[in-house]
Amino acid sequence: MSGPSGVGKGTLREHALKNIPDLVYSISCTTRQPRTGETDGVEYRFISHEEFEAWISQGLFLEHAHVHGEIYGTLKSDVESQLNLGKSVLLEIDVQGALQVREKMPEAILIFIAPPSVDALRDRLLNRRTDSPQIIELRLHNALRELELQSEYDYVIVNDDLDFASRKLREIFDGEMR
Ligand code: 5GP
């Protein structure tokens, strides 16, 4: 699942994990600093640039990408161990990462969460007050690039209404698991 920062992926993910049986979340690694309230091993594994680079050279990542000036990635072993247990694995990753996953696992389903408009996205980023104005501008700039790539995805959900978007996500899972 991908979509620009502020589009509501986090909330949709929580709904999906509560409502979809046998769905687990893959916790990503990142070099960015934890935000207030974030805990290592819960939202992300927060690791240093050195460690990240070392793990990349050891081939430990299923995918990784530079996003908003930091590195983010999904560990291969995390996804494989859950798939081996018969679970479905939800990745919440950027567009570059999603395209790498598709290359390596063509059976992956790519879902793009789109905002109703760019203005709505700006409002959401400003309202959540987690980032400085410069970071918000950077995230909006990146959002426009990401929106251009939504045609690469198997499904696009416009997150205008949370209940509706959540239901759509559930329908996609039900349809794909049949
Ligand atoms: P944030 O810093 O706001 O938590 O996340 C910023 C962006 O990084 C989001 O668009 C998110 O989807 C992306 N991201 C988070 N984890 C990963 C990951 O493991 N791989 C990739 N490629 N992107 C990620």
Coordinates of N, CA, C and O and ligand atoms in Angstrom, one line a residue:
M1 N 0.8 -1.2 0.0 CA 0.0 0.0 0.0 C 0.9 1.2 0.0 O 1.8 1.3 0.8
S2 N 0.6 2.1 -0.9 CA 1.4 3.4 -1.0 C 0.4 4.5 -1.1 O -0.8 4.4 -1.4
G3 N 1.0 5.7 -1.0 CA 0.2 6.9 -1.1 C 0.9 8.0 -0.5 O 1.8 7.8 0.4
P4 N 0.7 9.3 -0.9 CA 1.5 10.4 -0.3 C 1.3 10.5 1.2 O 0.2 10.1 1.7
S5 N 2.3 11.1 1.8 CA 2.3 11.4 3.2 C 1.0 12.3 3.5 O 0.7 13.2 2.8
G6 N 0.3 11.9 4.6 CA -0.9 12.7 5.0 C -2.2 12.2 4.4 O -3.2 12.8 4.6
V7 N -2.1 11.2 3.6 CA -3.3 10.7 2.8 C -4.2 9.8 3.7 O -5.4 9.6 3.4
G8 N -3.7 9.4 4.9 CA -4.5 8.6 5.8 C -4.2 7.1 5.7 O -5.0 6.3 6.2
K9 N -3.0 6.8 5.3 CA -2.6 5.4 5.2 C -2.6 4.7 6.5 O -2.9 3.6 6.7
G10 N -2.1 5.5 7.5 CA -1.9 4.9 8.9 C -3.2 4.4 9.4 O -3.4 3.3 10.0
T11 N -4.3 5.3 9.3 CA -5.6 4.9 9.8 C -6.2 3.8 9.1 O -6.8 2.9 9.6
L12 N -6.0 3.8 7.7 CA -6.6 2.7 6.9 C -5.9 1.4 7.3 O -6.5 0.3 7.4
R13 N -4.6 1.5 7.6 CA -3.8 0.3 8.0 C -4.4 -0.3 9.3 O -4.6 -1.5 9.4
E14 N -4.6 0.6 10.2 CA -5.2 0.1 11.5 C -6.5 -0.6 11.3 O -6.7 -1.6 11.9
H15 N -7.4 0.0 10.5 CA -8.7 -0.6 10.2 C -8.5 -2.0 9.6 O -9.1 -3.0 10.0
A16 N -7.6 -2.0 8.6 CA -7.3 -3.3 7.9 C -6.8 -4.4 8.8 O -7.3 -5.5 8.8
L17 N -5.9 -4.0 9.7 CA -5.3 -5.0 10.6 C -6.4 -5.5 11.6 O -6.3 -6.7 12.0
K18 N -7.3 -4.7 11.9 CA -8.4 -5.1 12.9 C -9.4 -6.0 12.2 O -9.9 -6.9 12.7
N19 N -9.7 -5.7 10.9 CA -10.8 -6.3 10.2 C -10.5 -7.4 9.3 O -11.4 -8.2 8.9
I20 N -9.3 -7.5 8.9 CA -8.9 -8.5 7.9 C -8.2 -9.7 8.5 O -7.1 -9.5 9.1
P21 N -8.8 -10.9 8.5 CA -8.2 -12.0 9.2 C -6.8 -12.4 8.6 O -6.6 -12.3 7.4
D22 N -5.9 -12.8 9.4 CA -4.6 -13.3 8.9 C -3.8 -12.3 8.2 O -2.9 -12.6 7.4
L23 N -4.1 -11.0 8.5 CA -3.3 -9.9 7.9 C -2.3 -9.4 8.9 O -2.7 -9.1 10.0
V24 N -1.0 -9.3 8.6 CA -0.1 -8.8 9.6 C 0.7 -7.6 8.9 O 0.7 -7.6 7.7
Y25 N 1.2 -6.8 9.7 CA 2.0 -5.6 9.2 C 3.5 -5.9 9.3 O 4.0 -6.4 10.3
S26 N 4.1 -5.5 8.3 CA 5.6 -5.6 8.3 C 6.2 -4.2 8.8 O 6.0 -3.2 8.1
I27 N 6.9 -4.3 9.9 CA 7.5 -3.1 10.4 C 8.7 -2.7 9.7 O 9.7 -3.6 9.6
S28 N 8.8 -1.6 9.1 CA 9.9 -1.2 8.3 C 11.1 -0.7 9.1 O 10.9 -0.3 10.3
C29 N 12.2 -0.7 8.5 CA 13.4 0.0 9.1 C 13.5 1.4 8.5 O 13.2 1.6 7.4
T30 N 14.0 2.3 9.3 CA 14.3 3.7 8.8 C 15.4 4.3 9.5 O 15.7 4.0 10.7
T31 N 16.0 5.3 8.8 CA 17.1 6.1 9.4 C 16.5 7.3 10.0 O 17.3 8.1 10.7
R32 N 15.3 7.6 9.8 CA 14.7 8.9 10.3 C 14.6 8.8 11.9 O 14.5 7.7 12.4
Q33 N 14.6 10.0 12.5 CA 14.5 10.0 14.0 C 13.0 9.7 14.4 O 12.1 10.1 13.7
P34 N 12.9 9.0 15.5 CA 11.5 8.7 16.0 C 10.8 10.1 16.3 O 11.4 11.0 16.8
R35 N 9.5 10.1 15.9 CA 8.7 11.3 16.4 C 8.3 11.1 17.8 O 8.3 10.0 18.3
T36 N 7.8 12.2 18.4 CA 7.3 12.0 19.8 C 6.2 10.9 19.8 O 5.3 10.9 19.0
G37 N 6.3 10.0 20.8 CA 5.3 9.0 20.9 C 5.7 7.7 20.1 O 5.0 6.7 20.3
E38 N 6.6 7.8 19.2 CA 7.0 6.6 18.5 C 8.0 5.7 19.3 O 8.9 6.3 19.9
T39 N 7.9 4.4 19.2 CA 8.7 3.5 19.9 C 9.5 2.6 19.0 O 8.9 2.1 18.0
D40 N 10.8 2.4 19.2 CA 11.6 1.5 18.4 C 10.9 0.1 18.4 O 10.6 -0.4 19.4
G41 N 10.7 -0.4 17.2 CA 10.2 -1.8 17.1 C 8.7 -1.8 17.0 O 8.1 -2.9 16.8
V42 N 8.0 -0.7 17.2 CA 6.6 -0.6 17.1 C 6.2 0.0 15.7 O 5.7 -0.6 14.8
E43 N 6.4 1.3 15.6 CA 6.1 2.0 14.3 C 7.2 1.6 13.3 O 6.9 1.4 12.1
Y44 N 8.4 1.7 13.7 CA 9.6 1.4 12.8 C 10.7 0.7 13.7 O 10.6 0.9 14.9
R45 N 11.6 0.1 13.0 CA 12.9 -0.1 13.7 C 13.8 1.1 13.3 O 14.1 1.3 12.1
F46 N 14.2 1.8 14.2 CA 15.0 3.0 14.0 C 16.5 2.6 14.0 O 17.0 2.2 15.1
I47 N 17.1 2.7 12.9 CA 18.5 2.3 12.8 C 19.4 3.4 12.2 O 18.9 4.3 11.6
S48 N 20.7 3.2 12.4 CA 21.6 4.3 11.9 C 21.8 4.1 10.4 O 21.6 3.0 9.9
H49 N 22.4 5.2 9.8 CA 22.7 5.1 8.4 C 23.7 4.0 8.2 O 23.6 3.3 7.2
E50 N 24.7 3.9 9.1 CA 25.8 2.8 8.9 C 25.2 1.4 8.9 O 25.5 0.6 8.0
E51 N 24.3 1.2 9.9 CA 23.7 -0.1 10.0 C 22.8 -0.4 8.7 O 22.9 -1.5 8.1
F52 N 22.1 0.7 8.3 CA 21.2 0.5 7.1 C 22.1 0.1 5.9 O 21.8 -0.9 5.2
E53 N 23.2 0.8 5.7 CA 24.0 0.6 4.5 C 24.6 -0.8 4.6 O 24.7 -1.5 3.6
A54 N 25.0 -1.3 5.8 CA 25.6 -2.6 6.0 C 24.5 -3.7 5.6 O 24.8 -4.6 4.9
W55 N 23.3 -3.4 6.1 CA 22.2 -4.4 5.8 C 21.9 -4.5 4.3 O 21.6 -5.5 3.8
I56 N 22.0 -3.3 3.7 CA 21.8 -3.3 2.2 C 22.9 -4.1 1.5 O 22.6 -5.0 0.7
S57 N 24.1 -3.9 1.9 CA 25.2 -4.7 1.3 C 25.1 -6.2 1.6 O 25.5 -7.0 0.8
Q58 N 24.5 -6.5 2.7 CA 24.3 -8.0 3.0 C 23.1 -8.6 2.3 O 22.8 -9.7 2.5
G59 N 22.4 -7.7 1.6 CA 21.2 -8.2 0.8 C 20.0 -8.5 1.7 O 19.2 -9.4 1.3
L60 N 19.9 -7.9 2.9 CA 18.8 -8.2 3.8 C 17.4 -7.6 3.4 O 16.4 -8.1 4.0
F61 N 17.4 -6.6 2.5 CA 16.2 -5.9 2.2 C 15.4 -6.5 1.0 O 16.1 -6.8 0.0
L62 N 14.1 -6.7 1.2 CA 13.3 -7.0 0.0 C 13.2 -5.8 -0.9 O 13.2 -5.9 -2.1
E63 N 13.2 -4.6 -0.2 CA 13.2 -3.3 -1.0 C 13.7 -2.3 0.0 O 13.6 -2.4 1.2
H64 N 14.2 -1.2 -0.6 CA 14.5 0.0 0.2 C 14.5 1.2 -0.7 O 14.7 1.1 -1.9
A65 N 14.3 2.4 -0.1 CA 14.3 3.6 -0.9 C 14.6 4.8 -0.1 O 14.5 4.8 1.1
H66 N 15.1 5.8 -0.8 CA 15.4 7.1 -0.1 C 14.1 7.9 -0.2 O 13.6 8.1 -1.3
V67 N 13.6 8.3 0.9 CA 12.3 9.0 0.9 C 12.5 10.2 1.9 O 12.9 10.1 3.0
H68 N 12.1 11.4 1.4 CA 12.2 12.6 2.2 C 13.6 12.8 2.9 O 13.7 13.1 4.0
G69 N 14.7 12.4 2.2 CA 16.0 12.5 2.7 C 16.4 11.4 3.7 O 17.5 11.5 4.3
E70 N 15.6 10.4 3.9 CA 16.0 9.3 4.8 C 15.9 8.0 4.0 O 15.3 8.0 3.0
I71 N 16.4 6.9 4.6 CA 16.3 5.6 4.0 C 15.2 4.8 4.7 O 15.2 4.8 6.0
Y72 N 14.4 4.1 4.0 CA 13.4 3.2 4.5 C 13.5 1.9 3.8 O 13.8 1.8 2.6
G73 N 13.2 0.8 4.5 CA 13.2 -0.5 3.9 C 12.5 -1.6 4.6 O 12.3 -1.5 5.8
T74 N 12.2 -2.6 3.9 CA 11.5 -3.8 4.4 C 12.5 -5.0 4.4 O 13.1 -5.3 3.4
L75 N 12.6 -5.6 5.6 CA 13.5 -6.8 5.7 C 12.9 -8.0 5.0 O 11.7 -8.3 5.3
K76 N 13.6 -8.7 4.2 CA 13.2 -9.9 3.5 C 12.7 -10.9 4.5 O 11.6 -11.5 4.3
S77 N 13.5 -11.1 5.5 CA 13.2 -12.2 6.5 C 11.8 -12.0 7.2 O 11.1 -12.9 7.5
D78 N 11.5 -10.7 7.4 CA 10.2 -10.4 8.1 C 9.0 -10.8 7.2 O 8.1 -11.5 7.7
V79 N 9.1 -10.5 6.0 CA 8.0 -10.9 5.1 C 8.0 -12.4 4.8 O 6.9 -13.0 5.0
E80 N 9.1 -13.0 4.6 CA 9.1 -14.4 4.3 C 8.6 -15.2 5.5 O 7.9 -16.2 5.3
S81 N 9.0 -14.9 6.7 CA 8.6 -15.7 7.8 C 7.1 -15.6 8.0 O 6.5 -16.6 8.3
Q82 N 6.5 -14.5 7.8 CA 5.0 -14.4 7.9 C 4.3 -15.1 6.8 O 3.3 -15.8 7.0
L83 N 4.8 -15.0 5.6 CA 4.2 -15.7 4.4 C 4.3 -17.2 4.7 O 3.3 -18.0 4.4
N84 N 5.4 -17.7 5.3 CA 5.6 -19.1 5.6 C 4.6 -19.6 6.6 O 4.2 -20.8 6.7
L85 N 4.1 -18.6 7.5 CA 3.1 -19.0 8.5 C 1.6 -18.9 7.9 O 0.7 -19.1 8.6
G86 N 1.6 -18.6 6.6 CA 0.3 -18.5 5.9 C -0.4 -17.2 6.1 O -1.6 -17.1 5.8
K87 N 0.3 -16.2 6.5 CA -0.3 -14.9 6.7 C -0.2 -14.0 5.4 O 0.7 -14.3 4.6
S88 N -1.1 -13.0 5.3 CA -0.9 -12.0 4.3 C -0.1 -10.9 4.9 O -0.3 -10.6 6.1
V89 N 0.8 -10.2 4.2 CA 1.6 -9.2 4.8 C 1.3 -7.9 4.1 O 1.4 -7.7 2.9
L90 N 1.0 -6.9 5.0 CA 0.7 -5.5 4.5 C 2.0 -4.7 4.7 O 2.6 -4.6 5.7
L91 N 2.5 -4.2 3.5 CA 3.6 -3.2 3.6 C 3.1 -1.8 3.3 O 2.3 -1.7 2.4
E92 N 3.5 -0.9 4.1 CA 3.1 0.5 3.8 C 4.4 1.2 3.4 O 5.2 1.6 4.2
I93 N 4.6 1.3 2.1 CA 5.9 1.8 1.6 C 5.7 2.7 0.4 O 4.6 2.9 -0.1
D94 N 6.8 3.4 0.1 CA 6.6 4.4 -1.0 C 6.6 3.7 -2.4 O 6.8 2.5 -2.5
V95 N 6.4 4.6 -3.4 CA 6.2 4.1 -4.8 C 7.5 3.3 -5.3 O 7.3 2.2 -5.9
Q96 N 8.6 3.9 -5.0 CA 9.9 3.2 -5.5 C 10.0 1.8 -4.9 O 10.3 0.8 -5.6
G97 N 9.7 1.7 -3.6 CA 9.7 0.4 -2.9 C 8.7 -0.5 -3.4 O 9.0 -1.7 -3.7
A98 N 7.5 0.0 -3.7 CA 6.4 -0.9 -4.2 C 6.8 -1.5 -5.5 O 6.6 -2.7 -5.8
L99 N 7.4 -0.7 -6.4 CA 7.8 -1.3 -7.7 C 8.9 -2.3 -7.6 O 9.0 -3.3 -8.3
Q100 N 9.8 -2.1 -6.6 CA 10.8 -3.2 -6.4 C 10.2 -4.5 -5.9 O 10.6 -5.6 -6.2
V101 N 9.2 -4.3 -5.0 CA 8.5 -5.5 -4.5 C 7.8 -6.3 -5.6 O 7.9 -7.5 -5.8
R102 N 7.2 -5.5 -6.5 CA 6.5 -6.2 -7.7 C 7.5 -7.0 -8.5 O 7.2 -8.1 -9.0
E103 N 8.7 -6.4 -8.7 CA 9.8 -7.1 -9.5 C 10.1 -8.4 -8.8 O 10.3 -9.4 -9.5
K104 N 10.3 -8.4 -7.5 CA 10.8 -9.6 -6.8 C 9.7 -10.5 -6.4 O 9.9 -11.7 -6.3
M105 N 8.5 -10.0 -6.3 CA 7.3 -10.9 -5.9 C 6.1 -10.5 -6.8 O 5.3 -9.7 -6.4
P106 N 6.1 -11.0 -8.0 CA 5.0 -10.5 -8.9 C 3.6 -10.8 -8.4 O 2.7 -10.2 -8.9
E107 N 3.5 -11.7 -7.4 CA 2.1 -11.9 -6.9 C 1.7 -10.8 -5.9 O 0.5 -10.9 -5.5
A108 N 2.5 -9.9 -5.6 CA 2.2 -8.8 -4.7 C 1.0 -8.0 -5.3 O 1.0 -7.8 -6.5
I109 N 0.1 -7.5 -4.5 CA -0.9 -6.6 -4.9 C -0.6 -5.2 -4.5 O -0.3 -4.9 -3.4
L110 N -0.6 -4.3 -5.5 CA -0.2 -2.9 -5.2 C -1.4 -2.0 -5.2 O -2.2 -1.9 -6.1
I111 N -1.6 -1.4 -4.0 CA -2.8 -0.5 -3.8 C -2.3 0.9 -3.5 O -1.5 1.1 -2.6
F112 N -2.9 1.8 -4.3 CA -2.5 3.2 -4.1 C -3.6 4.0 -3.4 O -4.8 3.9 -3.8
I113 N -3.3 4.7 -2.3 CA -4.3 5.5 -1.6 C -4.1 7.0 -2.1 O -3.0 7.5 -1.9
A114 N -5.1 7.5 -2.7 CA -5.0 8.9 -3.3 C -5.8 9.8 -2.5 O -6.8 9.5 -2.0
P115 N -5.3 11.1 -2.4 CA -6.1 12.1 -1.7 C -7.2 12.6 -2.6 O -7.1 12.5 -3.9
P116 N -8.3 13.2 -2.1 CA -9.4 13.8 -3.0 C -8.8 14.9 -3.8 O -9.2 15.1 -4.9
S117 N -7.8 15.6 -3.3 CA -7.2 16.7 -4.0 C -5.8 17.1 -3.3 O -5.6 16.7 -2.2
V118 N -5.0 17.8 -4.0 CA -3.7 18.2 -3.4 C -4.0 19.2 -2.3 O -3.3 19.2 -1.3
D119 N -5.0 20.1 -2.4 CA -5.3 21.0 -1.3 C -5.7 20.3 -0.1 O -5.3 20.6 1.0
A120 N -6.5 19.2 -0.2 CA -6.9 18.4 0.9 C -5.7 17.8 1.6 O -5.6 17.7 2.8
L121 N -4.7 17.4 0.8 CA -3.5 16.8 1.3 C -2.7 17.8 2.2 O -2.2 17.5 3.3
R122 N -2.6 19.0 1.6 CA -1.8 20.1 2.3 C -2.5 20.3 3.6 O -1.8 20.4 4.7
D123 N -3.8 20.4 3.6 CA -4.6 20.7 4.9 C -4.3 19.6 5.9 O -4.1 19.9 7.1
R124 N -4.3 18.4 5.5 CA -4.1 17.3 6.4 C -2.7 17.3 7.0 O -2.5 17.1 8.2
L125 N -1.7 17.6 6.2 CA -0.3 17.7 6.7 C -0.2 18.8 7.7 O 0.5 18.7 8.7
L126 N -0.8 20.0 7.4 CA -0.7 21.1 8.3 C -1.4 20.8 9.6 O -0.9 21.1 10.7
N127 N -2.6 20.1 9.5 CA -3.4 19.9 10.7 C -2.8 18.8 11.6 O -3.0 18.9 12.8
R128 N -2.0 17.9 11.1 CA -1.5 16.9 12.0 C -0.3 17.4 12.8 O 0.1 16.7 13.8
R129 N 0.3 18.5 12.4 CA 1.3 19.2 13.2 C 2.5 18.3 13.7 O 3.0 18.4 14.8
T130 N 2.9 17.4 12.8 CA 4.0 16.5 13.2 C 5.3 17.0 12.5 O 6.4 16.6 12.9
D131 N 5.2 17.8 11.5 CA 6.4 18.2 10.8 C 6.5 19.7 10.6 O 5.5 20.5 10.7
S132 N 7.8 20.2 10.4 CA 8.0 21.6 10.2 C 7.5 22.0 8.8 O 7.3 21.2 8.0
P133 N 7.3 23.4 8.6 CA 6.8 23.8 7.3 C 7.7 23.4 6.2 O 7.2 23.0 5.1
Q134 N 9.1 23.3 6.4 CA 10.0 22.9 5.3 C 9.7 21.4 5.0 O 9.7 21.1 3.8
I135 N 9.5 20.6 6.0 CA 9.3 19.2 5.8 C 8.0 19.0 5.1 O 7.9 18.2 4.1
I136 N 7.0 19.8 5.5 CA 5.7 19.7 4.8 C 5.8 20.0 3.3 O 5.2 19.3 2.5
E137 N 6.5 21.1 3.0 CA 6.7 21.4 1.6 C 7.4 20.3 0.8 O 7.0 19.9 -0.3
L138 N 8.4 19.7 1.4 CA 9.1 18.6 0.8 C 8.2 17.4 0.6 O 8.2 16.8 -0.5
R139 N 7.4 17.1 1.6 CA 6.4 16.0 1.5 C 5.4 16.2 0.4 O 5.0 15.3 -0.3
L140 N 4.9 17.5 0.3 CA 4.0 17.8 -0.8 C 4.6 17.7 -2.2 O 4.0 17.2 -3.1
H141 N 5.8 18.2 -2.3 CA 6.5 18.1 -3.5 C 6.7 16.6 -4.0 O 6.4 16.3 -5.1
N142 N 7.1 15.8 -3.0 CA 7.2 14.3 -3.3 C 5.8 13.7 -3.6 O 5.7 12.8 -4.4
A143 N 4.8 14.2 -3.0 CA 3.4 13.7 -3.2 C 3.0 13.8 -4.7 O 2.5 12.9 -5.3
L144 N 3.4 15.0 -5.2 CA 3.0 15.2 -6.6 C 3.7 14.2 -7.5 O 3.0 13.7 -8.5
R145 N 4.9 13.9 -7.2 CA 5.6 12.8 -8.0 C 5.0 11.5 -7.8 O 4.8 10.7 -8.8
E146 N 4.6 11.2 -6.6 CA 4.0 9.9 -6.3 C 2.6 9.7 -7.0 O 2.3 8.7 -7.5
L147 N 1.9 10.8 -7.0 CA 0.5 10.8 -7.6 C 0.7 10.4 -9.1 O -0.2 9.7 -9.7
E148 N 1.8 10.9 -9.8 CA 1.9 10.5 -11.2 C 2.1 9.0 -11.4 O 1.9 8.6 -12.5
L149 N 2.5 8.3 -10.4 CA 2.8 6.9 -10.6 C 1.7 6.0 -10.2 O 1.8 4.8 -10.2
Q150 N 0.5 6.6 -9.8 CA -0.6 5.7 -9.3 C -1.1 4.8 -10.4 O -1.6 3.7 -10.1
S151 N -0.8 5.1 -11.7 CA -1.3 4.2 -12.8 C -0.6 2.9 -12.8 O -1.0 2.0 -13.4
E152 N 0.6 2.8 -12.1 CA 1.3 1.6 -12.0 C 0.7 0.6 -11.1 O 1.0 -0.6 -11.0
Y153 N -0.3 1.0 -10.3 CA -0.9 0.2 -9.2 C -2.0 -0.7 -9.7 O -2.7 -0.3 -10.7
D154 N -2.3 -1.8 -9.0 CA -3.4 -2.7 -9.3 C -4.7 -2.0 -9.0 O -5.7 -2.2 -9.6
Y155 N -4.7 -1.3 -7.9 CA -5.9 -0.6 -7.4 C -5.6 0.8 -6.9 O -4.5 1.0 -6.3
V156 N -6.5 1.7 -7.1 CA -6.4 3.1 -6.5 C -7.7 3.3 -5.7 O -8.8 3.1 -6.2
I157 N -7.5 3.7 -4.4 CA -8.6 4.1 -3.6 C -8.5 5.5 -3.2 O -7.4 6.0 -2.7
V158 N -9.5 6.3 -3.6 CA -9.5 7.7 -3.2 C -10.0 7.8 -1.7 O -11.1 7.4 -1.5
N159 N -9.2 8.4 -0.9 CA -9.6 8.4 0.6 C -10.3 9.7 0.9 O -9.7 10.6 1.5
D160 N -11.6 9.7 0.5 CA -12.4 10.9 0.7 C -13.1 10.7 2.0 O -13.4 11.6 2.8
D161 N -13.5 9.5 2.2 CA -14.3 9.1 3.3 C -13.7 7.8 3.9 O -13.6 6.8 3.2
L162 N -13.3 7.9 5.2 CA -12.6 6.8 5.8 C -13.3 5.5 5.7 O -12.7 4.4 5.4
D163 N -14.6 5.5 6.1 CA -15.4 4.2 6.1 C -15.4 3.6 4.7 O -15.3 2.4 4.6
F164 N -15.7 4.5 3.7 CA -15.8 4.0 2.4 C -14.4 3.4 1.9 O -14.4 2.3 1.4
A165 N -13.3 4.1 2.2 CA -12.0 3.7 1.8 C -11.6 2.3 2.5 O -11.1 1.4 1.9
S166 N -12.0 2.2 3.7 CA -11.7 1.1 4.5 C -12.5 -0.1 4.0 O -11.9 -1.3 3.9
R167 N -13.7 0.1 3.6 CA -14.5 -1.0 3.0 C -13.9 -1.5 1.7 O -13.8 -2.6 1.4
K168 N -13.5 -0.5 0.9 CA -12.9 -0.8 -0.4 C -11.7 -1.7 -0.2 O -11.5 -2.7 -0.9
L169 N -10.9 -1.3 0.8 CA -9.6 -2.1 1.0 C -10.0 -3.5 1.4 O -9.4 -4.5 0.9
R170 N -11.0 -3.7 2.2 CA -11.4 -5.0 2.6 C -11.9 -5.8 1.4 O -11.6 -7.0 1.3
E171 N -12.7 -5.1 0.6 CA -13.2 -5.8 -0.6 C -12.1 -6.3 -1.5 O -12.1 -7.4 -2.1
I172 N -11.0 -5.5 -1.6 CA -9.9 -5.9 -2.5 C -9.3 -7.1 -1.9 O -9.0 -8.1 -2.6
F173 N -9.1 -7.2 -0.6 CA -8.5 -8.3 0.1 C -9.4 -9.6 -0.2 O -8.9 -10.6 -0.6
D174 N -10.7 -9.4 0.1 CA -11.6 -10.5 -0.1 C -11.5 -11.0 -1.5 O -11.4 -12.2 -1.7
G175 N -11.5 -10.1 -2.5 CA -11.5 -10.5 -3.9 C -10.2 -11.3 -4.2 O -10.2 -12.3 -4.9
E176 N -9.1 -10.7 -3.7 CA -7.8 -11.3 -4.1 C -7.5 -12.6 -3.4 O -6.8 -13.5 -3.9
M177 N -8.1 -12.8 -2.2 CA -7.9 -14.1 -1.5 C -8.7 -15.2 -1.9 O -8.5 -16.3 -1.5
R178 N -9.8 -14.9 -2.7 CA -10.7 -15.9 -3.2 C -10.0 -16.9 -4.1 O -9.1 -16.6 -4.8
Ligands
5GP1 P1 7.0 8.6 7.6 O1 8.3 9.1 7.8 O2 5.9 9.7 7.5 O3 6.6 7.5 8.6 O4 7.0 7.8 6.2 C1 7.4 8.5 5.1 C2 7.2 7.6 3.8 O5 8.1 6.5 3.9 C3 5.8 7.1 3.7 O6 5.4 7.5 2.4 C4 6.0 5.6 3.8 O7 5.1 4.9 2.9 C5 7.4 5.4 3.3 N1 7.9 4.2 3.9 C6 7.7 3.7 5.2 N2 8.3 2.5 5.3 C7 8.9 2.2 4.1 C8 9.6 1.1 3.7 O8 9.9 0.1 4.3 N3 10.1 1.1 2.4 C9 9.8 2.2 1.6 N4 10.2 2.1 0.3 N5 9.1 3.2 2.0 C10 8.6 3.3 3.2

